């Protein structure tokens, strides 16, 4: 892909009942950042380009986005977006569910080399999303996930940047791998999906827990319990856009401008003032990724 700016993916509309964009929420009193989104994936009845996404976010107090890749093409697009827009930083990686396919094609080493090259760019501030996924990958694909995850950990250390972890049904193995290999200095559990015990372990080890819109879902009490024991200095917030749209908009397109819905929910759950939580989330984000502008 010679010009990554033209890359785009479309989210499937099949089986979805409502693809209208939700109304913009009330702006936050203190600006924050969306620390994980996939803005190369267009969604909604009227798809928004990157500039429109950032403008909508800015209007409600979301002043920066960490754009995450998951394969070679989306990682190149993420690096391009960060280099082109002062309110975007990039994370680049081969997603754990993509690693087995690259391995089967004999291209995993090549793919990781591309990520290594992209990670050297000044506005690429994280390796991600990487990790392990025992939900979508069958047993024969797990060796590739382990190999890829450990290689990505090494890249984060080499480039002294953060790491965003994708962990689905693999909590124990992810924690064990980080302990065995040694975690990067700034390690983030993207879209944290564990329980209270895992949250305590992660926080004790100095990892960050990033909460997405699914913390608002009725069936996600485990996430709310985990939030309750997470120190404020370890909390981040994200959309994982266009997925995981928070209640009351669940099922509709998600975007960085909806971060205030989740942040207000977190503040209410934690019993802290909204402006205090916003300031803490912003400070945490900058501590992990550095300045945006």
PDB file of C-alpha atoms in Angstrom:
ATOM      1  CA  UNK A   1       0.000   0.000   0.000  1.00  0.00           C
ATOM      2  CA  UNK A   2       1.992   2.979  -1.315  1.00  0.00           C
ATOM      3  CA  UNK A   3      -0.451   5.620  -0.015  1.00  0.00           C
ATOM      4  CA  UNK A   4      -1.976   4.600   3.328  1.00  0.00           C
ATOM      5  CA  UNK A   5      -4.255   7.656   3.414  1.00  0.00           C
ATOM      6  CA  UNK A   6      -6.719   5.960   1.085  1.00  0.00           C
ATOM      7  CA  UNK A   7      -7.131   2.846   3.201  1.00  0.00           C
ATOM      8  CA  UNK A   8     -10.592   2.229   4.597  1.00  0.00           C
ATOM      9  CA  UNK A   9     -12.613  -0.650   5.992  1.00  0.00           C
ATOM     10  CA  UNK A  10     -16.380  -0.799   6.231  1.00  0.00           C
ATOM     11  CA  UNK A  11     -18.188  -2.245   9.215  1.00  0.00           C
ATOM     12  CA  UNK A  12     -20.875  -4.686   8.208  1.00  0.00           C
ATOM     13  CA  UNK A  13     -24.452  -3.471   8.609  1.00  0.00           C
ATOM     14  CA  UNK A  14     -25.912  -6.974   8.398  1.00  0.00           C
ATOM     15  CA  UNK A  15     -28.327  -7.723  11.220  1.00  0.00           C
ATOM     16  CA  UNK A  16     -28.003  -4.262  12.755  1.00  0.00           C
ATOM     17  CA  UNK A  17     -31.228  -2.409  13.464  1.00  0.00           C
ATOM     18  CA  UNK A  18     -30.094   1.172  13.940  1.00  0.00           C
ATOM     19  CA  UNK A  19     -27.056   2.700  12.269  1.00  0.00           C
ATOM     20  CA  UNK A  20     -27.927   6.334  13.016  1.00  0.00           C
ATOM     21  CA  UNK A  21     -25.303   8.345  14.844  1.00  0.00           C
ATOM     22  CA  UNK A  22     -26.328   9.089  18.456  1.00  0.00           C
ATOM     23  CA  UNK A  23     -26.831  12.708  19.476  1.00  0.00           C
ATOM     24  CA  UNK A  24     -23.769  14.448  20.859  1.00  0.00           C
ATOM     25  CA  UNK A  25     -23.571  14.340  24.680  1.00  0.00           C
ATOM     26  CA  UNK A  26     -23.013  17.360  26.875  1.00  0.00           C
ATOM     27  CA  UNK A  27     -19.368  18.471  26.712  1.00  0.00           C
ATOM     28  CA  UNK A  28     -17.041  17.444  29.512  1.00  0.00           C
ATOM     29  CA  UNK A  29     -15.871  20.117  31.968  1.00  0.00           C
ATOM     30  CA  UNK A  30     -12.211  19.082  31.541  1.00  0.00           C
ATOM     31  CA  UNK A  31     -10.883  17.719  28.226  1.00  0.00           C
ATOM     32  CA  UNK A  32      -9.943  14.040  27.937  1.00  0.00           C
ATOM     33  CA  UNK A  33      -8.603  11.618  25.332  1.00  0.00           C
ATOM     34  CA  UNK A  34      -9.909   8.464  23.674  1.00  0.00           C
ATOM     35  CA  UNK A  35      -7.019   6.066  24.202  1.00  0.00           C
ATOM     36  CA  UNK A  36      -8.131   3.385  21.711  1.00  0.00           C
ATOM     37  CA  UNK A  37     -10.165   3.645  18.506  1.00  0.00           C
ATOM     38  CA  UNK A  38     -10.270   2.197  14.993  1.00  0.00           C
ATOM     39  CA  UNK A  39     -11.168   5.193  12.871  1.00  0.00           C
ATOM     40  CA  UNK A  40     -10.146   3.500   9.625  1.00  0.00           C
ATOM     41  CA  UNK A  41     -13.384   1.517   9.959  1.00  0.00           C
ATOM     42  CA  UNK A  42     -16.269   3.568   8.609  1.00  0.00           C
ATOM     43  CA  UNK A  43     -19.717   3.054  10.071  1.00  0.00           C
ATOM     44  CA  UNK A  44     -23.137   4.640  10.293  1.00  0.00           C
ATOM     45  CA  UNK A  45     -25.747   5.740   7.809  1.00  0.00           C
ATOM     46  CA  UNK A  46     -23.523   8.727   6.955  1.00  0.00           C
ATOM     47  CA  UNK A  47     -19.885   7.631   7.392  1.00  0.00           C
ATOM     48  CA  UNK A  48     -17.526  10.179   8.923  1.00  0.00           C
ATOM     49  CA  UNK A  49     -13.986  10.738   7.732  1.00  0.00           C
ATOM     50  CA  UNK A  50     -11.120  11.282  10.139  1.00  0.00           C
ATOM     51  CA  UNK A  51     -11.379  15.077  10.117  1.00  0.00           C
ATOM     52  CA  UNK A  52     -15.110  14.928  10.897  1.00  0.00           C
ATOM     53  CA  UNK A  53     -14.525  12.427  13.690  1.00  0.00           C
ATOM     54  CA  UNK A  54     -11.935  14.672  15.307  1.00  0.00           C
ATOM     55  CA  UNK A  55     -14.097  17.779  14.935  1.00  0.00           C
ATOM     56  CA  UNK A  56     -17.088  16.104  16.586  1.00  0.00           C
ATOM     57  CA  UNK A  57     -14.885  14.862  19.399  1.00  0.00           C
ATOM     58  CA  UNK A  58     -13.386  18.281  20.001  1.00  0.00           C
ATOM     59  CA  UNK A  59     -16.839  19.836  20.385  1.00  0.00           C
ATOM     60  CA  UNK A  60     -17.541  17.670  23.468  1.00  0.00           C
ATOM     61  CA  UNK A  61     -14.115  17.904  25.101  1.00  0.00           C
ATOM     62  CA  UNK A  62     -12.360  14.884  23.606  1.00  0.00           C
ATOM     63  CA  UNK A  63      -9.181  16.491  22.329  1.00  0.00           C
ATOM     64  CA  UNK A  64      -7.142  13.525  21.151  1.00  0.00           C
ATOM     65  CA  UNK A  65      -7.396   9.932  19.961  1.00  0.00           C
ATOM     66  CA  UNK A  66      -4.984   7.015  19.986  1.00  0.00           C
ATOM     67  CA  UNK A  67      -5.662   5.220  16.707  1.00  0.00           C
ATOM     68  CA  UNK A  68      -4.892   1.489  16.927  1.00  0.00           C
ATOM     69  CA  UNK A  69      -3.853  -0.880  14.168  1.00  0.00           C
ATOM     70  CA  UNK A  70      -4.316  -4.629  13.946  1.00  0.00           C
ATOM     71  CA  UNK A  71      -2.534  -5.686  10.767  1.00  0.00           C
ATOM     72  CA  UNK A  72      -0.021  -4.243   8.321  1.00  0.00           C
ATOM     73  CA  UNK A  73      -2.467  -2.058   6.397  1.00  0.00           C
ATOM     74  CA  UNK A  74      -4.366  -0.659   9.381  1.00  0.00           C
ATOM     75  CA  UNK A  75      -1.096  -0.027  11.225  1.00  0.00           C
ATOM     76  CA  UNK A  76       0.263   1.916   8.263  1.00  0.00           C
ATOM     77  CA  UNK A  77      -2.966   3.921   8.165  1.00  0.00           C
ATOM     78  CA  UNK A  78      -2.704   4.577  11.895  1.00  0.00           C
ATOM     79  CA  UNK A  79       0.840   5.893  11.524  1.00  0.00           C
ATOM     80  CA  UNK A  80      -0.270   8.075   8.613  1.00  0.00           C
ATOM     81  CA  UNK A  81      -3.216   9.458  10.609  1.00  0.00           C
ATOM     82  CA  UNK A  82      -0.950  10.360  13.526  1.00  0.00           C
ATOM     83  CA  UNK A  83       1.612  12.001  11.271  1.00  0.00           C
ATOM     84  CA  UNK A  84      -1.131  14.002   9.515  1.00  0.00           C
ATOM     85  CA  UNK A  85      -3.241  15.163  12.466  1.00  0.00           C
ATOM     86  CA  UNK A  86      -1.908  16.764  15.672  1.00  0.00           C
ATOM     87  CA  UNK A  87      -4.768  15.289  17.713  1.00  0.00           C
ATOM     88  CA  UNK A  88      -3.967  11.695  16.745  1.00  0.00           C
ATOM     89  CA  UNK A  89      -1.298   9.365  18.078  1.00  0.00           C
ATOM     90  CA  UNK A  90      -0.829   5.844  16.757  1.00  0.00           C
ATOM     91  CA  UNK A  91      -0.551   2.315  18.075  1.00  0.00           C
ATOM     92  CA  UNK A  92       0.668  -0.326  15.624  1.00  0.00           C
ATOM     93  CA  UNK A  93       0.617  -4.116  15.838  1.00  0.00           C
ATOM     94  CA  UNK A  94      -0.491  -7.437  14.439  1.00  0.00           C
ATOM     95  CA  UNK A  95      -3.689  -8.373  16.282  1.00  0.00           C
ATOM     96  CA  UNK A  96      -3.525 -11.764  18.023  1.00  0.00           C
ATOM     97  CA  UNK A  97      -6.312 -13.085  15.814  1.00  0.00           C
ATOM     98  CA  UNK A  98      -4.337 -12.068  12.717  1.00  0.00           C
ATOM     99  CA  UNK A  99      -1.050 -13.603  13.843  1.00  0.00           C
ATOM    100  CA  UNK A 100      -1.969 -17.215  12.946  1.00  0.00           C
ATOM    101  CA  UNK A 101      -2.914 -16.201   9.390  1.00  0.00           C
ATOM    102  CA  UNK A 102       0.378 -14.374   8.903  1.00  0.00           C
ATOM    103  CA  UNK A 103       2.196 -17.387  10.340  1.00  0.00           C
ATOM    104  CA  UNK A 104       0.375 -19.800   8.041  1.00  0.00           C
ATOM    105  CA  UNK A 105       1.346 -17.644   5.068  1.00  0.00           C
ATOM    106  CA  UNK A 106       4.972 -17.573   6.223  1.00  0.00           C
ATOM    107  CA  UNK A 107       4.758 -13.803   6.757  1.00  0.00           C
ATOM    108  CA  UNK A 108       4.677 -13.307  10.518  1.00  0.00           C
ATOM    109  CA  UNK A 109       8.327 -12.283  10.759  1.00  0.00           C
ATOM    110  CA  UNK A 110       7.839  -9.902   7.831  1.00  0.00           C
ATOM    111  CA  UNK A 111       4.751  -8.407   9.452  1.00  0.00           C
ATOM    112  CA  UNK A 112       6.505  -7.849  12.762  1.00  0.00           C
ATOM    113  CA  UNK A 113       9.380  -6.202  10.890  1.00  0.00           C
ATOM    114  CA  UNK A 114       6.894  -3.739   9.388  1.00  0.00           C
ATOM    115  CA  UNK A 115       5.558  -2.970  12.866  1.00  0.00           C
ATOM    116  CA  UNK A 116       9.143  -2.439  14.050  1.00  0.00           C
ATOM    117  CA  UNK A 117       9.707   0.068  11.243  1.00  0.00           C
ATOM    118  CA  UNK A 118       6.463   1.926  11.939  1.00  0.00           C
ATOM    119  CA  UNK A 119       7.172   2.033  15.676  1.00  0.00           C
ATOM    120  CA  UNK A 120      10.228   4.181  15.008  1.00  0.00           C
ATOM    121  CA  UNK A 121       8.035   7.043  13.793  1.00  0.00           C
ATOM    122  CA  UNK A 122       7.800   9.853  16.364  1.00  0.00           C
ATOM    123  CA  UNK A 123       3.995   9.919  16.604  1.00  0.00           C
ATOM    124  CA  UNK A 124       3.651   6.161  16.966  1.00  0.00           C
ATOM    125  CA  UNK A 125       3.483   5.930  20.753  1.00  0.00           C
ATOM    126  CA  UNK A 126       2.316   2.379  21.390  1.00  0.00           C
ATOM    127  CA  UNK A 127       2.534  -1.193  20.210  1.00  0.00           C
ATOM    128  CA  UNK A 128      -1.047  -2.369  19.958  1.00  0.00           C
ATOM    129  CA  UNK A 129      -3.223  -3.991  19.859  1.00  0.00           C
ATOM    130  CA  UNK A 130      -1.357  -7.168  20.684  1.00  0.00           C
ATOM    131  CA  UNK A 131      -1.965  -9.922  23.205  1.00  0.00           C
ATOM    132  CA  UNK A 132      -3.885 -13.181  23.241  1.00  0.00           C
ATOM    133  CA  UNK A 133      -7.385 -14.272  22.275  1.00  0.00           C
ATOM    134  CA  UNK A 134      -8.635 -17.739  23.198  1.00  0.00           C
ATOM    135  CA  UNK A 135     -12.168 -16.923  22.024  1.00  0.00           C
ATOM    136  CA  UNK A 136     -11.667 -16.629  18.267  1.00  0.00           C
ATOM    137  CA  UNK A 137      -8.428 -18.522  17.701  1.00  0.00           C
ATOM    138  CA  UNK A 138      -8.373 -22.317  17.711  1.00  0.00           C
ATOM    139  CA  UNK A 139      -5.701 -24.316  19.534  1.00  0.00           C
ATOM    140  CA  UNK A 140      -3.529 -24.738  16.447  1.00  0.00           C
ATOM    141  CA  UNK A 141      -3.216 -20.956  16.160  1.00  0.00           C
ATOM    142  CA  UNK A 142      -2.071 -20.352  19.734  1.00  0.00           C
ATOM    143  CA  UNK A 143       1.682 -20.875  19.150  1.00  0.00           C
ATOM    144  CA  UNK A 144       1.574 -18.016  16.633  1.00  0.00           C
ATOM    145  CA  UNK A 145      -0.187 -15.839  19.200  1.00  0.00           C
ATOM    146  CA  UNK A 146       2.472 -16.522  21.810  1.00  0.00           C
ATOM    147  CA  UNK A 147       5.269 -15.827  19.325  1.00  0.00           C
ATOM    148  CA  UNK A 148       3.637 -12.634  18.111  1.00  0.00           C
ATOM    149  CA  UNK A 149       2.805 -11.363  21.603  1.00  0.00           C
ATOM    150  CA  UNK A 150       6.345 -11.849  22.860  1.00  0.00           C
ATOM    151  CA  UNK A 151       7.774 -10.180  19.760  1.00  0.00           C
ATOM    152  CA  UNK A 152       5.491  -7.195  20.281  1.00  0.00           C
ATOM    153  CA  UNK A 153       6.493  -6.936  23.937  1.00  0.00           C
ATOM    154  CA  UNK A 154      10.110  -6.775  22.797  1.00  0.00           C
ATOM    155  CA  UNK A 155       9.281  -4.024  20.281  1.00  0.00           C
ATOM    156  CA  UNK A 156       7.594  -1.873  22.924  1.00  0.00           C
ATOM    157  CA  UNK A 157      10.705  -2.149  25.077  1.00  0.00           C
ATOM    158  CA  UNK A 158      13.090  -1.511  22.177  1.00  0.00           C
ATOM    159  CA  UNK A 159      11.264   1.659  21.140  1.00  0.00           C
ATOM    160  CA  UNK A 160      10.424   2.669  24.735  1.00  0.00           C
ATOM    161  CA  UNK A 161       6.759   3.149  23.956  1.00  0.00           C
ATOM    162  CA  UNK A 162       3.554   1.899  25.537  1.00  0.00           C
ATOM    163  CA  UNK A 163       1.816  -1.393  24.793  1.00  0.00           C
ATOM    164  CA  UNK A 164      -1.942  -1.936  24.374  1.00  0.00           C
ATOM    165  CA  UNK A 165      -3.083  -5.461  25.171  1.00  0.00           C
ATOM    166  CA  UNK A 166      -6.006  -7.304  23.618  1.00  0.00           C
ATOM    167  CA  UNK A 167      -7.045  -9.999  26.091  1.00  0.00           C
ATOM    168  CA  UNK A 168     -10.090 -12.144  25.441  1.00  0.00           C
ATOM    169  CA  UNK A 169     -10.655 -15.280  27.497  1.00  0.00           C
ATOM    170  CA  UNK A 170      -6.884 -15.414  28.076  1.00  0.00           C
ATOM    171  CA  UNK A 171      -6.453 -13.525  31.344  1.00  0.00           C
ATOM    172  CA  UNK A 172      -4.168 -15.988  33.123  1.00  0.00           C
ATOM    173  CA  UNK A 173      -1.935 -16.561  30.114  1.00  0.00           C
ATOM    174  CA  UNK A 174      -1.572 -12.858  29.368  1.00  0.00           C
ATOM    175  CA  UNK A 175      -0.613 -12.091  32.963  1.00  0.00           C
ATOM    176  CA  UNK A 176       1.757 -15.059  33.077  1.00  0.00           C
ATOM    177  CA  UNK A 177       3.432 -14.036  29.822  1.00  0.00           C
ATOM    178  CA  UNK A 178       3.942 -10.483  31.040  1.00  0.00           C
ATOM    179  CA  UNK A 179       5.431 -11.785  34.275  1.00  0.00           C
ATOM    180  CA  UNK A 180       7.682 -14.292  32.508  1.00  0.00           C
ATOM    181  CA  UNK A 181       8.945 -12.027  29.735  1.00  0.00           C
ATOM    182  CA  UNK A 182       8.728  -8.724  31.595  1.00  0.00           C
ATOM    183  CA  UNK A 183       6.143  -6.090  30.745  1.00  0.00           C
ATOM    184  CA  UNK A 184       6.983  -2.779  29.083  1.00  0.00           C
ATOM    185  CA  UNK A 185       7.093   0.204  31.433  1.00  0.00           C
ATOM    186  CA  UNK A 186       3.699   1.443  30.230  1.00  0.00           C
ATOM    187  CA  UNK A 187       1.308  -1.465  29.724  1.00  0.00           C
ATOM    188  CA  UNK A 188      -2.394  -0.921  29.053  1.00  0.00           C
ATOM    189  CA  UNK A 189      -5.167  -3.494  29.146  1.00  0.00           C
ATOM    190  CA  UNK A 190      -7.290  -2.185  26.281  1.00  0.00           C
ATOM    191  CA  UNK A 191     -11.014  -2.715  26.839  1.00  0.00           C
ATOM    192  CA  UNK A 192     -10.350  -4.371  30.170  1.00  0.00           C
ATOM    193  CA  UNK A 193     -12.411  -7.558  30.402  1.00  0.00           C
ATOM    194  CA  UNK A 194     -11.235  -9.213  33.606  1.00  0.00           C
ATOM    195  CA  UNK A 195     -12.627  -9.458  37.112  1.00  0.00           C
ATOM    196  CA  UNK A 196     -11.800  -7.951  40.499  1.00  0.00           C
ATOM    197  CA  UNK A 197      -8.849 -10.269  41.127  1.00  0.00           C
ATOM    198  CA  UNK A 198      -7.301  -9.510  37.762  1.00  0.00           C
ATOM    199  CA  UNK A 199      -7.832  -5.774  38.239  1.00  0.00           C
ATOM    200  CA  UNK A 200      -6.005  -5.900  41.560  1.00  0.00           C
ATOM    201  CA  UNK A 201      -3.102  -7.871  40.069  1.00  0.00           C
ATOM    202  CA  UNK A 202      -2.822  -5.527  37.097  1.00  0.00           C
ATOM    203  CA  UNK A 203      -2.922  -2.390  39.229  1.00  0.00           C
ATOM    204  CA  UNK A 204      -0.416  -3.824  41.710  1.00  0.00           C
ATOM    205  CA  UNK A 205       1.980  -4.459  38.827  1.00  0.00           C
ATOM    206  CA  UNK A 206       1.589  -0.890  37.581  1.00  0.00           C
ATOM    207  CA  UNK A 207      -0.496  -1.690  34.507  1.00  0.00           C
ATOM    208  CA  UNK A 208      -3.243   0.625  33.279  1.00  0.00           C
ATOM    209  CA  UNK A 209      -6.854  -0.525  32.867  1.00  0.00           C
ATOM    210  CA  UNK A 210      -8.756   1.051  29.992  1.00  0.00           C
ATOM    211  CA  UNK A 211     -12.539   0.959  30.285  1.00  0.00           C
ATOM    212  CA  UNK A 212     -14.744   1.071  27.196  1.00  0.00           C
ATOM    213  CA  UNK A 213     -18.475   1.502  26.650  1.00  0.00           C
ATOM    214  CA  UNK A 214     -19.201  -2.081  27.645  1.00  0.00           C
ATOM    215  CA  UNK A 215     -18.687  -1.121  31.298  1.00  0.00           C
ATOM    216  CA  UNK A 216     -22.155   0.440  30.991  1.00  0.00           C
ATOM    217  CA  UNK A 217     -23.809  -2.775  29.777  1.00  0.00           C
ATOM    218  CA  UNK A 218     -26.328  -4.394  32.096  1.00  0.00           C
ATOM    219  CA  UNK A 219     -24.537  -7.754  31.984  1.00  0.00           C
ATOM    220  CA  UNK A 220     -21.075  -6.310  32.763  1.00  0.00           C
ATOM    221  CA  UNK A 221     -21.095  -6.253  36.551  1.00  0.00           C
ATOM    222  CA  UNK A 222     -17.640  -7.854  36.528  1.00  0.00           C
ATOM    223  CA  UNK A 223     -16.276  -4.737  34.844  1.00  0.00           C
ATOM    224  CA  UNK A 224     -17.937  -2.412  37.329  1.00  0.00           C
ATOM    225  CA  UNK A 225     -16.559  -4.488  40.187  1.00  0.00           C
ATOM    226  CA  UNK A 226     -13.097  -4.291  38.623  1.00  0.00           C
ATOM    227  CA  UNK A 227     -13.452  -0.536  38.189  1.00  0.00           C
ATOM    228  CA  UNK A 228     -14.296  -0.161  41.877  1.00  0.00           C
ATOM    229  CA  UNK A 229     -10.914  -1.574  42.964  1.00  0.00           C
ATOM    230  CA  UNK A 230      -8.800   0.192  40.325  1.00  0.00           C
ATOM    231  CA  UNK A 231      -6.819   3.199  41.606  1.00  0.00           C
ATOM    232  CA  UNK A 232      -7.677   6.441  39.821  1.00  0.00           C
ATOM    233  CA  UNK A 233      -4.081   6.773  38.665  1.00  0.00           C
ATOM    234  CA  UNK A 234      -4.437   3.521  36.664  1.00  0.00           C
ATOM    235  CA  UNK A 235      -7.724   4.301  34.855  1.00  0.00           C
ATOM    236  CA  UNK A 236      -7.966   5.129  31.161  1.00  0.00           C
ATOM    237  CA  UNK A 237     -11.037   5.433  28.938  1.00  0.00           C
ATOM    238  CA  UNK A 238     -11.646   4.449  25.329  1.00  0.00           C
ATOM    239  CA  UNK A 239     -14.336   3.869  22.743  1.00  0.00           C
ATOM    240  CA  UNK A 240     -12.892   0.957  20.742  1.00  0.00           C
ATOM    241  CA  UNK A 241     -14.894   2.738  18.048  1.00  0.00           C
ATOM    242  CA  UNK A 242     -16.859   1.852  16.056  1.00  0.00           C
ATOM    243  CA  UNK A 243     -17.645  -0.967  18.509  1.00  0.00           C
ATOM    244  CA  UNK A 244     -18.927  -1.145  22.115  1.00  0.00           C
ATOM    245  CA  UNK A 245     -21.181   1.901  22.009  1.00  0.00           C
ATOM    246  CA  UNK A 246     -22.198   2.761  25.579  1.00  0.00           C
ATOM    247  CA  UNK A 247     -25.709   2.508  26.970  1.00  0.00           C
ATOM    248  CA  UNK A 248     -28.199   4.024  26.110  1.00  0.00           C
ATOM    249  CA  UNK A 249     -26.889   3.896  22.527  1.00  0.00           C
ATOM    250  CA  UNK A 250     -25.778   0.261  22.502  1.00  0.00           C
ATOM    251  CA  UNK A 251     -25.889  -1.240  19.013  1.00  0.00           C
ATOM    252  CA  UNK A 252     -25.498   2.065  17.204  1.00  0.00           C
ATOM    253  CA  UNK A 253     -22.232   3.397  15.734  1.00  0.00           C
ATOM    254  CA  UNK A 254     -19.585   4.452  18.218  1.00  0.00           C
ATOM    255  CA  UNK A 255     -17.078   7.287  17.885  1.00  0.00           C
ATOM    256  CA  UNK A 256     -14.742   9.367  20.063  1.00  0.00           C
ATOM    257  CA  UNK A 257     -17.418  12.050  20.565  1.00  0.00           C
ATOM    258  CA  UNK A 258     -19.322   9.562  22.753  1.00  0.00           C
ATOM    259  CA  UNK A 259     -16.508   9.265  25.319  1.00  0.00           C
ATOM    260  CA  UNK A 260     -18.369  11.678  27.661  1.00  0.00           C
ATOM    261  CA  UNK A 261     -21.154   9.092  28.080  1.00  0.00           C
ATOM    262  CA  UNK A 262     -18.699   6.543  29.436  1.00  0.00           C
ATOM    263  CA  UNK A 263     -16.740   9.060  31.524  1.00  0.00           C
ATOM    264  CA  UNK A 264     -19.912  10.276  33.261  1.00  0.00           C
ATOM    265  CA  UNK A 265     -20.845   6.667  33.973  1.00  0.00           C
ATOM    266  CA  UNK A 266     -17.399   5.974  35.460  1.00  0.00           C
ATOM    267  CA  UNK A 267     -17.603   9.053  37.661  1.00  0.00           C
ATOM    268  CA  UNK A 268     -20.999   8.019  38.990  1.00  0.00           C
ATOM    269  CA  UNK A 269     -19.827   4.460  39.669  1.00  0.00           C
ATOM    270  CA  UNK A 270     -16.712   5.643  41.459  1.00  0.00           C
ATOM    271  CA  UNK A 271     -18.456   8.404  43.381  1.00  0.00           C
ATOM    272  CA  UNK A 272     -15.964  11.053  42.279  1.00  0.00           C
ATOM    273  CA  UNK A 273     -16.542  14.506  40.832  1.00  0.00           C
ATOM    274  CA  UNK A 274     -16.669  14.556  37.051  1.00  0.00           C
ATOM    275  CA  UNK A 275     -14.021  17.232  36.648  1.00  0.00           C
ATOM    276  CA  UNK A 276     -11.690  15.349  39.009  1.00  0.00           C
ATOM    277  CA  UNK A 277     -12.021  12.134  37.009  1.00  0.00           C
ATOM    278  CA  UNK A 278     -11.568  13.941  33.695  1.00  0.00           C
ATOM    279  CA  UNK A 279      -8.370  15.571  34.903  1.00  0.00           C
ATOM    280  CA  UNK A 280      -7.072  12.241  36.201  1.00  0.00           C
ATOM    281  CA  UNK A 281      -7.863  10.401  32.953  1.00  0.00           C
ATOM    282  CA  UNK A 282      -6.183  13.138  30.915  1.00  0.00           C
ATOM    283  CA  UNK A 283      -3.071  13.032  33.090  1.00  0.00           C
ATOM    284  CA  UNK A 284      -2.936   9.240  32.891  1.00  0.00           C
ATOM    285  CA  UNK A 285      -3.237   9.327  29.106  1.00  0.00           C
ATOM    286  CA  UNK A 286      -0.395  11.795  28.755  1.00  0.00           C
ATOM    287  CA  UNK A 287       1.740   9.774  31.166  1.00  0.00           C
ATOM    288  CA  UNK A 288       1.295   6.694  28.988  1.00  0.00           C
ATOM    289  CA  UNK A 289       1.560   8.171  25.485  1.00  0.00           C
ATOM    290  CA  UNK A 290       3.180  11.591  25.848  1.00  0.00           C
ATOM    291  CA  UNK A 291       1.940  14.893  24.456  1.00  0.00           C
ATOM    292  CA  UNK A 292      -0.347  14.961  21.429  1.00  0.00           C
ATOM    293  CA  UNK A 293       0.392  18.397  19.985  1.00  0.00           C
TER     294      UNK A 293
END
